[in-house]
Coordinates of C-alpha atoms and ligand atoms in Angstrom, one line a residue:
X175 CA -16.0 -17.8 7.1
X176 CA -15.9 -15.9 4.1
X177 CA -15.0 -12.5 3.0
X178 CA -18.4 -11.1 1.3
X179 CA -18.8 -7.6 -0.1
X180 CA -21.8 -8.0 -2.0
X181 CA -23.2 -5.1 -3.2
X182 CA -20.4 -3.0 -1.9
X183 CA -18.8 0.1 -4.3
X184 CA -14.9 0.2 -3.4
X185 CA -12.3 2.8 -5.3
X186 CA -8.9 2.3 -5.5
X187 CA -6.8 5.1 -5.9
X188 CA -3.3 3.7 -7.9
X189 CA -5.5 0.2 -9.1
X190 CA -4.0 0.1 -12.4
X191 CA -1.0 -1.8 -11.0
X192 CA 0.8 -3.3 -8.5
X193 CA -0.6 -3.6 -5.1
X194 CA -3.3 -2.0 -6.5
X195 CA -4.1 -3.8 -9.2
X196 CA -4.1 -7.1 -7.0
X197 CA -6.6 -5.1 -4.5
X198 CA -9.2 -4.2 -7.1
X199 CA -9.0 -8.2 -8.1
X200 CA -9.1 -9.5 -4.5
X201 CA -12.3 -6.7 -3.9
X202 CA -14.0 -8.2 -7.1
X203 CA -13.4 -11.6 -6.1
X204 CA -15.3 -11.0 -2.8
X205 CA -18.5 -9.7 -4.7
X206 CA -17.6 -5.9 -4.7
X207 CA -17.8 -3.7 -7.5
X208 CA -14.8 -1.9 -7.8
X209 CA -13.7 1.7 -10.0
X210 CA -10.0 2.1 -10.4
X211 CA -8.8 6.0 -10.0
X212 CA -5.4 5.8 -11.6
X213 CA -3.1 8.5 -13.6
X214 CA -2.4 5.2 -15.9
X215 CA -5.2 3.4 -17.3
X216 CA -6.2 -0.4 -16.9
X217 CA -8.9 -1.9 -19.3
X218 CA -9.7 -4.8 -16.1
X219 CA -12.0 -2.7 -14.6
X220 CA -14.3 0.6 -15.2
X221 CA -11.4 3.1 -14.6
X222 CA -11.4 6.7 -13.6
X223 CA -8.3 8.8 -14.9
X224 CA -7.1 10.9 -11.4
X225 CA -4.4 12.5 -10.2
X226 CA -4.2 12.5 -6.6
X227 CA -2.7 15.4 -5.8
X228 CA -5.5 17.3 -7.8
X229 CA -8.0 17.7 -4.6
X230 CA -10.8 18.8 -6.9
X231 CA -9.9 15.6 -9.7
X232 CA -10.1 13.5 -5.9
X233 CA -13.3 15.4 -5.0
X234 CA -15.0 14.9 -8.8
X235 CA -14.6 11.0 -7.9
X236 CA -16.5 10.8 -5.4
X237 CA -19.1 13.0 -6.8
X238 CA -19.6 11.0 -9.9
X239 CA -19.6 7.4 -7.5
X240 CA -22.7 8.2 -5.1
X241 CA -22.5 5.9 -2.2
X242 CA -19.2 5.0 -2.2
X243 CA -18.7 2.0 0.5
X244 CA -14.5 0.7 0.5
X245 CA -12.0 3.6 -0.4
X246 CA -8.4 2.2 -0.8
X247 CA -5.9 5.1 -0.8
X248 CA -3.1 3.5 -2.8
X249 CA -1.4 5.5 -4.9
X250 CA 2.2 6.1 -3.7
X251 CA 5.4 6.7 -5.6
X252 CA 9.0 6.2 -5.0
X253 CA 12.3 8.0 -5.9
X254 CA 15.7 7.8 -4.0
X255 CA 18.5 10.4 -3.2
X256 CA 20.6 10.6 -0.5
X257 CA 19.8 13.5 2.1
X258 CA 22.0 16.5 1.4
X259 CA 21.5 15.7 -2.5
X260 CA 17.5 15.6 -2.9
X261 CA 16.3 18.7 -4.6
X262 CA 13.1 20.8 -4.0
X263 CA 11.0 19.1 -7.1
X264 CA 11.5 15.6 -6.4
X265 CA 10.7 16.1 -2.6
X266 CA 7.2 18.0 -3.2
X267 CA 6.4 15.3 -5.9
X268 CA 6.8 12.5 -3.5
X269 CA 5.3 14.3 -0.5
X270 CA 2.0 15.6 -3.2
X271 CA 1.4 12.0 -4.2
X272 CA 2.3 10.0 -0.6
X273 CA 1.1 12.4 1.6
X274 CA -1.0 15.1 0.1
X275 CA -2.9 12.5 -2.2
X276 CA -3.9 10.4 1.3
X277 CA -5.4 13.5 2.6
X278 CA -7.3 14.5 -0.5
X279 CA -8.7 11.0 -1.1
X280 CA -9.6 10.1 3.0
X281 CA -11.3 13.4 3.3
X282 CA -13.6 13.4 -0.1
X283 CA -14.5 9.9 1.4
X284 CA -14.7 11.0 5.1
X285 CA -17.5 13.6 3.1
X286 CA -19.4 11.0 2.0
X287 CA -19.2 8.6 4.5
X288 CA -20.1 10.4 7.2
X289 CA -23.5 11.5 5.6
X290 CA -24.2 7.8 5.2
X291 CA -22.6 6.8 8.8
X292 CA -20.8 3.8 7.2
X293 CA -17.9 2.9 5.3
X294 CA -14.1 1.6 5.6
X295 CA -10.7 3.1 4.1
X296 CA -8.0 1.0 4.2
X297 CA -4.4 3.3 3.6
X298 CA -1.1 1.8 1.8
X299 CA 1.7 2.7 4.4
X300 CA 4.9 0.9 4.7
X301 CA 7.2 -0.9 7.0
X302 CA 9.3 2.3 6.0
X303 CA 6.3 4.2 8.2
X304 CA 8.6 2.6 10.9
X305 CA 12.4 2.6 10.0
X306 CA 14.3 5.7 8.5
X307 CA 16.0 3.8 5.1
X308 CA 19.2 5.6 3.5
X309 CA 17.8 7.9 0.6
X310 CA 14.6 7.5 0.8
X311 CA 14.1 11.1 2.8
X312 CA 11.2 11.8 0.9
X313 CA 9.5 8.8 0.9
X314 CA 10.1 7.9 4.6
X315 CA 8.4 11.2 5.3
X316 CA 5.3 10.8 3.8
X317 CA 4.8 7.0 4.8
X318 CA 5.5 8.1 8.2
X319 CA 2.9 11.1 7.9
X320 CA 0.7 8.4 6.6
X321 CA -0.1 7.1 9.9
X322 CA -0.9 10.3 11.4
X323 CA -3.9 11.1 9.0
X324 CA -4.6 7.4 9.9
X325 CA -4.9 7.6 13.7
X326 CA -5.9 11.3 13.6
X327 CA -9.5 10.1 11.0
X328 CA -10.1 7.0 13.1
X329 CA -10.5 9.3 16.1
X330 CA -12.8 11.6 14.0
X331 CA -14.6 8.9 11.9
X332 CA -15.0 6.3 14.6
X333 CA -18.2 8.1 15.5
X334 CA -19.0 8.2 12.3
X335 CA -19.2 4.3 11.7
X336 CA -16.1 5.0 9.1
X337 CA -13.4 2.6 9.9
X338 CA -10.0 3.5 8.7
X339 CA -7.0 1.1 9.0
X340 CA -3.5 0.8 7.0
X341 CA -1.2 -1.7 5.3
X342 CA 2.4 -1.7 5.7
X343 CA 4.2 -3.7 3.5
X344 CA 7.4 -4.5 3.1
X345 CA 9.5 -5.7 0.2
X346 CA 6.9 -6.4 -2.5
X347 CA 7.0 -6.8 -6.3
X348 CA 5.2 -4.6 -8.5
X349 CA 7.0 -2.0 -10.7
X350 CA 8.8 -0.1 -7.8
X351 CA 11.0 -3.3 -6.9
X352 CA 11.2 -4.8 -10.2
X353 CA 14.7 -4.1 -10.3
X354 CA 15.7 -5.5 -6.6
X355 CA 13.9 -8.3 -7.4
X356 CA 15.6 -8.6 -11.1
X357 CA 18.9 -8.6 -9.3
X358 CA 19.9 -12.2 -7.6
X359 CA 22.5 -10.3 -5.3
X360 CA 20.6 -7.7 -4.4
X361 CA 17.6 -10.0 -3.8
X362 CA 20.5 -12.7 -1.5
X363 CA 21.2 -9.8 0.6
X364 CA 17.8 -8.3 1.5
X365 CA 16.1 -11.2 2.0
X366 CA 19.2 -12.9 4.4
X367 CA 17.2 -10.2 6.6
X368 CA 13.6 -11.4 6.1
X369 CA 12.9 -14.0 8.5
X370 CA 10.5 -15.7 5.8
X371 CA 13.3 -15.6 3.6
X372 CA 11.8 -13.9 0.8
X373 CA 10.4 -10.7 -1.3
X374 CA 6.5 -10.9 -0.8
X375 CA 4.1 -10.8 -4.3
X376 CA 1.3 -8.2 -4.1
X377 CA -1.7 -10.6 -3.8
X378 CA -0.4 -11.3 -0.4
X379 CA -0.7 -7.5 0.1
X380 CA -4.1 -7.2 -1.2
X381 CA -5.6 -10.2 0.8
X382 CA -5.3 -7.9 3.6
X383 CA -6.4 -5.0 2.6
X384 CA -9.5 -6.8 1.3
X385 CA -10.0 -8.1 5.1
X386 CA -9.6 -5.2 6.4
X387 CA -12.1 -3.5 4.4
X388 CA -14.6 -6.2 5.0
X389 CA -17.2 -6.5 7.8
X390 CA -15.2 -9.1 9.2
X391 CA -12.4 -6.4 10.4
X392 CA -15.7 -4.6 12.1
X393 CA -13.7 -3.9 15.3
X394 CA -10.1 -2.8 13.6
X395 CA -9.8 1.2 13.5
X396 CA -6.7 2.8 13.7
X397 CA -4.6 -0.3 13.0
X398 CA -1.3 -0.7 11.3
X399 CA -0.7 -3.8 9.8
X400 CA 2.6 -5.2 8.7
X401 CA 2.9 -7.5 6.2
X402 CA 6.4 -7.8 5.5
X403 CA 7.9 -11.3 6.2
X404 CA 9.2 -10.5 9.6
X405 CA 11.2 -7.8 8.4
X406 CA 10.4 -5.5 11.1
X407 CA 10.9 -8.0 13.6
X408 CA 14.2 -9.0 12.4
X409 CA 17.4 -7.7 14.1
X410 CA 19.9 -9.5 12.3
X411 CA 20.6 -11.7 9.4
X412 CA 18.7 -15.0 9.7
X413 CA 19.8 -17.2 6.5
X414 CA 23.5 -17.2 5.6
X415 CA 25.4 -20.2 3.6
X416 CA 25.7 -22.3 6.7
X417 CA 22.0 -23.1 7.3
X418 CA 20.8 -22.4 3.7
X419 CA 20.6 -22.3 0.2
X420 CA 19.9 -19.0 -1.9
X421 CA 17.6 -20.4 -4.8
X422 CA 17.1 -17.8 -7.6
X423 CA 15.1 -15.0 -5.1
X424 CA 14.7 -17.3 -1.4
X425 CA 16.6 -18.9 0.6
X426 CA 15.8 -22.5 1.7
X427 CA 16.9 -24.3 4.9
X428 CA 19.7 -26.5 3.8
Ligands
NAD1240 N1 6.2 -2.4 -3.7 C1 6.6 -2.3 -2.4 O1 7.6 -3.0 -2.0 C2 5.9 -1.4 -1.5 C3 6.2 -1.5 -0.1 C4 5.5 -0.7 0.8 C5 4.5 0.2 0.3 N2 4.3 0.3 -1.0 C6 3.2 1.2 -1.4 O2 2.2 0.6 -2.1 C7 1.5 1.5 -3.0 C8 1.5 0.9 -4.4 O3 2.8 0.8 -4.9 P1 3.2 -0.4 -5.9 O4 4.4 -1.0 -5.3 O5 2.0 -1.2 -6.2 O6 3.7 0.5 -7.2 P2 3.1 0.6 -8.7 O7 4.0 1.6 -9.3 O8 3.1 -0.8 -9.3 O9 1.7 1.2 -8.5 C9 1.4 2.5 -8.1 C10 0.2 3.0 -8.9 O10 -0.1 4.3 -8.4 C11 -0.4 5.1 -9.6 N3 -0.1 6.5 -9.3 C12 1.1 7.1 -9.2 N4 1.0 8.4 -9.0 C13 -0.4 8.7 -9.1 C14 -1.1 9.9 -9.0 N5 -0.5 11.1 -8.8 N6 -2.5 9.8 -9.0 C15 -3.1 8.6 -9.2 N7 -2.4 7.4 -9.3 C16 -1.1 7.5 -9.3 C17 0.4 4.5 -10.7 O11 0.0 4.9 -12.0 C18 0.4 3.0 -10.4 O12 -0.7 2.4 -11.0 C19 2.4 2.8 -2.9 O13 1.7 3.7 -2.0 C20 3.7 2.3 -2.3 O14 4.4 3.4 -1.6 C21 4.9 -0.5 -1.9

């Protein structure tokens, strides 16, 4: 069994990098021919400059791609404050690109889609859809809100032949960890918390998304999925010094 999308066109919204990046890669592998829509550009594959938040930019896209089959709706941003300090600007930017950008980029492909009565969107949500993290307001918001455009367009686009599932990852290293995963204590901490004992790299993101863009997800609609180490499932520490060793970013049963 083999994950085969042969003459397939998939966008990526947020491709240049990241879990992005390793989705565009993991959709090429499997035979598709993948555009990256990015605000950053990436010479890897044929790239689209687009700001998500511009609904026209999102709509031009699509436009310009006839027959677009995979839409992965990527592009997310971060930025931390605690509650009572997060200003006006930095909430609407997170909640334009998270939140605002998801709707602008499932609806331009619902468009399509529908008129050809096929296709599959796979969303980038987060285990934070679930959990409310300290100053991450914002962000927690939109990952959240995330899911309801999910289960609100598989209800719609189910009909359709669209199939639209998410991704929610947890700790995973691209650009908006670096840092946590730069910093050994940090990294000892979070991850005494991850029942797999570690951060998780972005390819083991992307071989999800890739599945669940592929015929071989046919019956999955609506669906969360959390890759995340166990994180979610987790309700206390699980490594500490007695059972294990902390080895530059894991820990190791001793
Ligand atoms: N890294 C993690 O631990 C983690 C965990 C859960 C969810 N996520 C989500 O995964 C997605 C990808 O994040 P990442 O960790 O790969 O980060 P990243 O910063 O490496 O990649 C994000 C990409 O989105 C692009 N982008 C940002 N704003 C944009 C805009 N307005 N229009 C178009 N493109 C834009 C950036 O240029 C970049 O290429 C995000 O939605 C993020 O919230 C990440």
């Amino acid at each position: 069994m083999k994950i085969d999308l042969t003459g397939q066109t998939a966008v990526v919204t947020g491709g240049a990098h990241g879990i992005g990046l390793e989705t565009a890669r993991a959709l090429r592998d499997c035979g598709a021919r993948v555009v990256v829509a990015d605000l950053a550009e990436t010479r890897e594959f044929p790239y689209l400059k687009l700001d998500v938040t511009d609904a026209a930019a999102v709509d031009a896209v699509f436009t310009e791609l006839s027959n677009v089959d995979i839409v992965v709706a990527n592009a997310g941003i971060g930025g931390e404050a605690p509650l009572d300090e997060q200003t006006p600007e930095q909430w609407a930017a997170i909640v334009a690109v998270n939140l605002t950008g998801v709707f602008h980029t499932v609806q331009a492909a619902a468009r399509r889609m529908k008129a050809r009565r096929r296709g599959a969107i796979v969303l980038t949500a987060s285990t934070n859809s679930f959990d409310g993290e300290r100053w991450l307001t914002a962000y927690n918001a939109t990952k959240h809100g995330v899911l309801g455009i999910l289960r609100t367009a598989a209800n719609e686009l189910g009909p359709h032949g669209i199939r639209i599932n998410a991704v929610c990852p947890g700790f995973i290293r691209t650009r908006l960890t670096e840092e946590g995963f730069a910093n050994p204590d940090y990294m000892r901490e979070y991850a005494r918390h991850l029942p797999l004992g570690r951060g998780g790299e972005p390819e083991e993101v992307a071989r999800v998304i890739a599945f669940l863009a592929s015929p071989l997800a046919s019956y999955m609609t609506g669906a969360a999925v959390v890759i995340d180490g166990g994180q979610l499932a987790a309700k206390f520490g699980i490594w500490n010094d007695d059972n294990a060793h902390f080895v530059k970013d894991h820990w190791e049963l001793k």
